[in-house]
């Protein structure tokens, strides 16, 4: 089988940045904080190489 290079570091960076953004949105009582969740969950799944 062919080995492909996966950029997990980028996905981890996006995950931690979106987690920080989510925590800030909760702290600031931002009404649209659920818009951050797709970025957070997708980047976590890609970083864990589940998908």
JSON list of C-alpha atoms in Angstrom, two decimals:
[
{"chain": "A", "resi": 1, "resn": "UNK", "atom": "CA", "xyz": [0.00, 0.00, 0.00]},
{"chain": "A", "resi": 2, "resn": "UNK", "atom": "CA", "xyz": [1.04, 3.55, -0.60]},
{"chain": "A", "resi": 3, "resn": "UNK", "atom": "CA", "xyz": [1.95, 5.71, 2.38]},
{"chain": "A", "resi": 4, "resn": "UNK", "atom": "CA", "xyz": [0.57, 9.24, 2.33]},
{"chain": "A", "resi": 5, "resn": "UNK", "atom": "CA", "xyz": [1.83, 12.12, 4.46]},
{"chain": "A", "resi": 6, "resn": "UNK", "atom": "CA", "xyz": [-0.85, 13.39, 6.77]},
{"chain": "A", "resi": 7, "resn": "UNK", "atom": "CA", "xyz": [-0.75, 16.88, 8.24]},
{"chain": "A", "resi": 8, "resn": "UNK", "atom": "CA", "xyz": [-2.03, 16.14, 11.72]},
{"chain": "A", "resi": 9, "resn": "UNK", "atom": "CA", "xyz": [-0.22, 19.11, 13.24]},
{"chain": "A", "resi": 10, "resn": "UNK", "atom": "CA", "xyz": [-2.39, 21.54, 11.31]},
{"chain": "A", "resi": 11, "resn": "UNK", "atom": "CA", "xyz": [-5.54, 19.80, 12.49]},
{"chain": "A", "resi": 12, "resn": "UNK", "atom": "CA", "xyz": [-4.33, 19.91, 16.11]},
{"chain": "A", "resi": 13, "resn": "UNK", "atom": "CA", "xyz": [-3.62, 23.62, 15.72]},
{"chain": "A", "resi": 14, "resn": "UNK", "atom": "CA", "xyz": [-7.12, 24.24, 14.36]},
{"chain": "A", "resi": 15, "resn": "UNK", "atom": "CA", "xyz": [-8.61, 22.15, 17.17]},
{"chain": "A", "resi": 16, "resn": "UNK", "atom": "CA", "xyz": [-6.84, 24.08, 19.93]},
{"chain": "A", "resi": 17, "resn": "UNK", "atom": "CA", "xyz": [-7.58, 27.44, 18.30]},
{"chain": "A", "resi": 18, "resn": "UNK", "atom": "CA", "xyz": [-11.27, 26.60, 17.94]},
{"chain": "A", "resi": 19, "resn": "UNK", "atom": "CA", "xyz": [-11.37, 25.33, 21.53]},
{"chain": "A", "resi": 20, "resn": "UNK", "atom": "CA", "xyz": [-9.93, 28.64, 22.71]},
{"chain": "A", "resi": 21, "resn": "UNK", "atom": "CA", "xyz": [-12.45, 30.50, 20.54]},
{"chain": "A", "resi": 22, "resn": "UNK", "atom": "CA", "xyz": [-15.28, 28.41, 22.01]},
{"chain": "A", "resi": 23, "resn": "UNK", "atom": "CA", "xyz": [-14.17, 29.12, 25.56]},
{"chain": "A", "resi": 24, "resn": "UNK", "atom": "CA", "xyz": [-13.98, 32.83, 24.78]},
{"chain": "A", "resi": 25, "resn": "UNK", "atom": "CA", "xyz": [-17.44, 32.72, 23.17]},
{"chain": "A", "resi": 26, "resn": "UNK", "atom": "CA", "xyz": [-18.85, 31.08, 26.31]},
{"chain": "A", "resi": 27, "resn": "UNK", "atom": "CA", "xyz": [-17.15, 33.67, 28.52]},
{"chain": "A", "resi": 28, "resn": "UNK", "atom": "CA", "xyz": [-18.32, 36.59, 26.35]},
{"chain": "A", "resi": 29, "resn": "UNK", "atom": "CA", "xyz": [-21.89, 35.21, 26.10]},
{"chain": "A", "resi": 30, "resn": "UNK", "atom": "CA", "xyz": [-21.74, 35.21, 22.29]},
{"chain": "A", "resi": 31, "resn": "UNK", "atom": "CA", "xyz": [-25.07, 34.07, 20.83]},
{"chain": "A", "resi": 32, "resn": "UNK", "atom": "CA", "xyz": [-23.52, 32.29, 17.84]},
{"chain": "A", "resi": 33, "resn": "UNK", "atom": "CA", "xyz": [-21.05, 30.11, 19.74]},
{"chain": "A", "resi": 34, "resn": "UNK", "atom": "CA", "xyz": [-22.45, 26.93, 18.18]},
{"chain": "A", "resi": 35, "resn": "UNK", "atom": "CA", "xyz": [-20.92, 28.00, 14.85]},
{"chain": "A", "resi": 36, "resn": "UNK", "atom": "CA", "xyz": [-17.52, 27.07, 16.29]},
{"chain": "A", "resi": 37, "resn": "UNK", "atom": "CA", "xyz": [-18.49, 23.45, 17.02]},
{"chain": "A", "resi": 38, "resn": "UNK", "atom": "CA", "xyz": [-18.18, 22.08, 13.44]},
{"chain": "A", "resi": 39, "resn": "UNK", "atom": "CA", "xyz": [-14.61, 23.37, 13.21]},
{"chain": "A", "resi": 40, "resn": "UNK", "atom": "CA", "xyz": [-13.74, 21.95, 16.61]},
{"chain": "A", "resi": 41, "resn": "UNK", "atom": "CA", "xyz": [-15.24, 18.50, 16.10]},
{"chain": "A", "resi": 42, "resn": "UNK", "atom": "CA", "xyz": [-14.05, 18.03, 12.51]},
{"chain": "A", "resi": 43, "resn": "UNK", "atom": "CA", "xyz": [-10.49, 19.07, 13.30]},
{"chain": "A", "resi": 44, "resn": "UNK", "atom": "CA", "xyz": [-10.42, 16.73, 16.32]},
{"chain": "A", "resi": 45, "resn": "UNK", "atom": "CA", "xyz": [-11.60, 13.78, 14.25]},
{"chain": "A", "resi": 46, "resn": "UNK", "atom": "CA", "xyz": [-9.06, 14.53, 11.51]},
{"chain": "A", "resi": 47, "resn": "UNK", "atom": "CA", "xyz": [-6.25, 14.98, 14.06]},
{"chain": "A", "resi": 48, "resn": "UNK", "atom": "CA", "xyz": [-7.06, 11.64, 15.69]},
{"chain": "A", "resi": 49, "resn": "UNK", "atom": "CA", "xyz": [-7.12, 10.07, 12.17]},
{"chain": "A", "resi": 50, "resn": "UNK", "atom": "CA", "xyz": [-10.59, 8.65, 12.71]},
{"chain": "A", "resi": 51, "resn": "UNK", "atom": "CA", "xyz": [-11.93, 9.89, 9.39]}
]
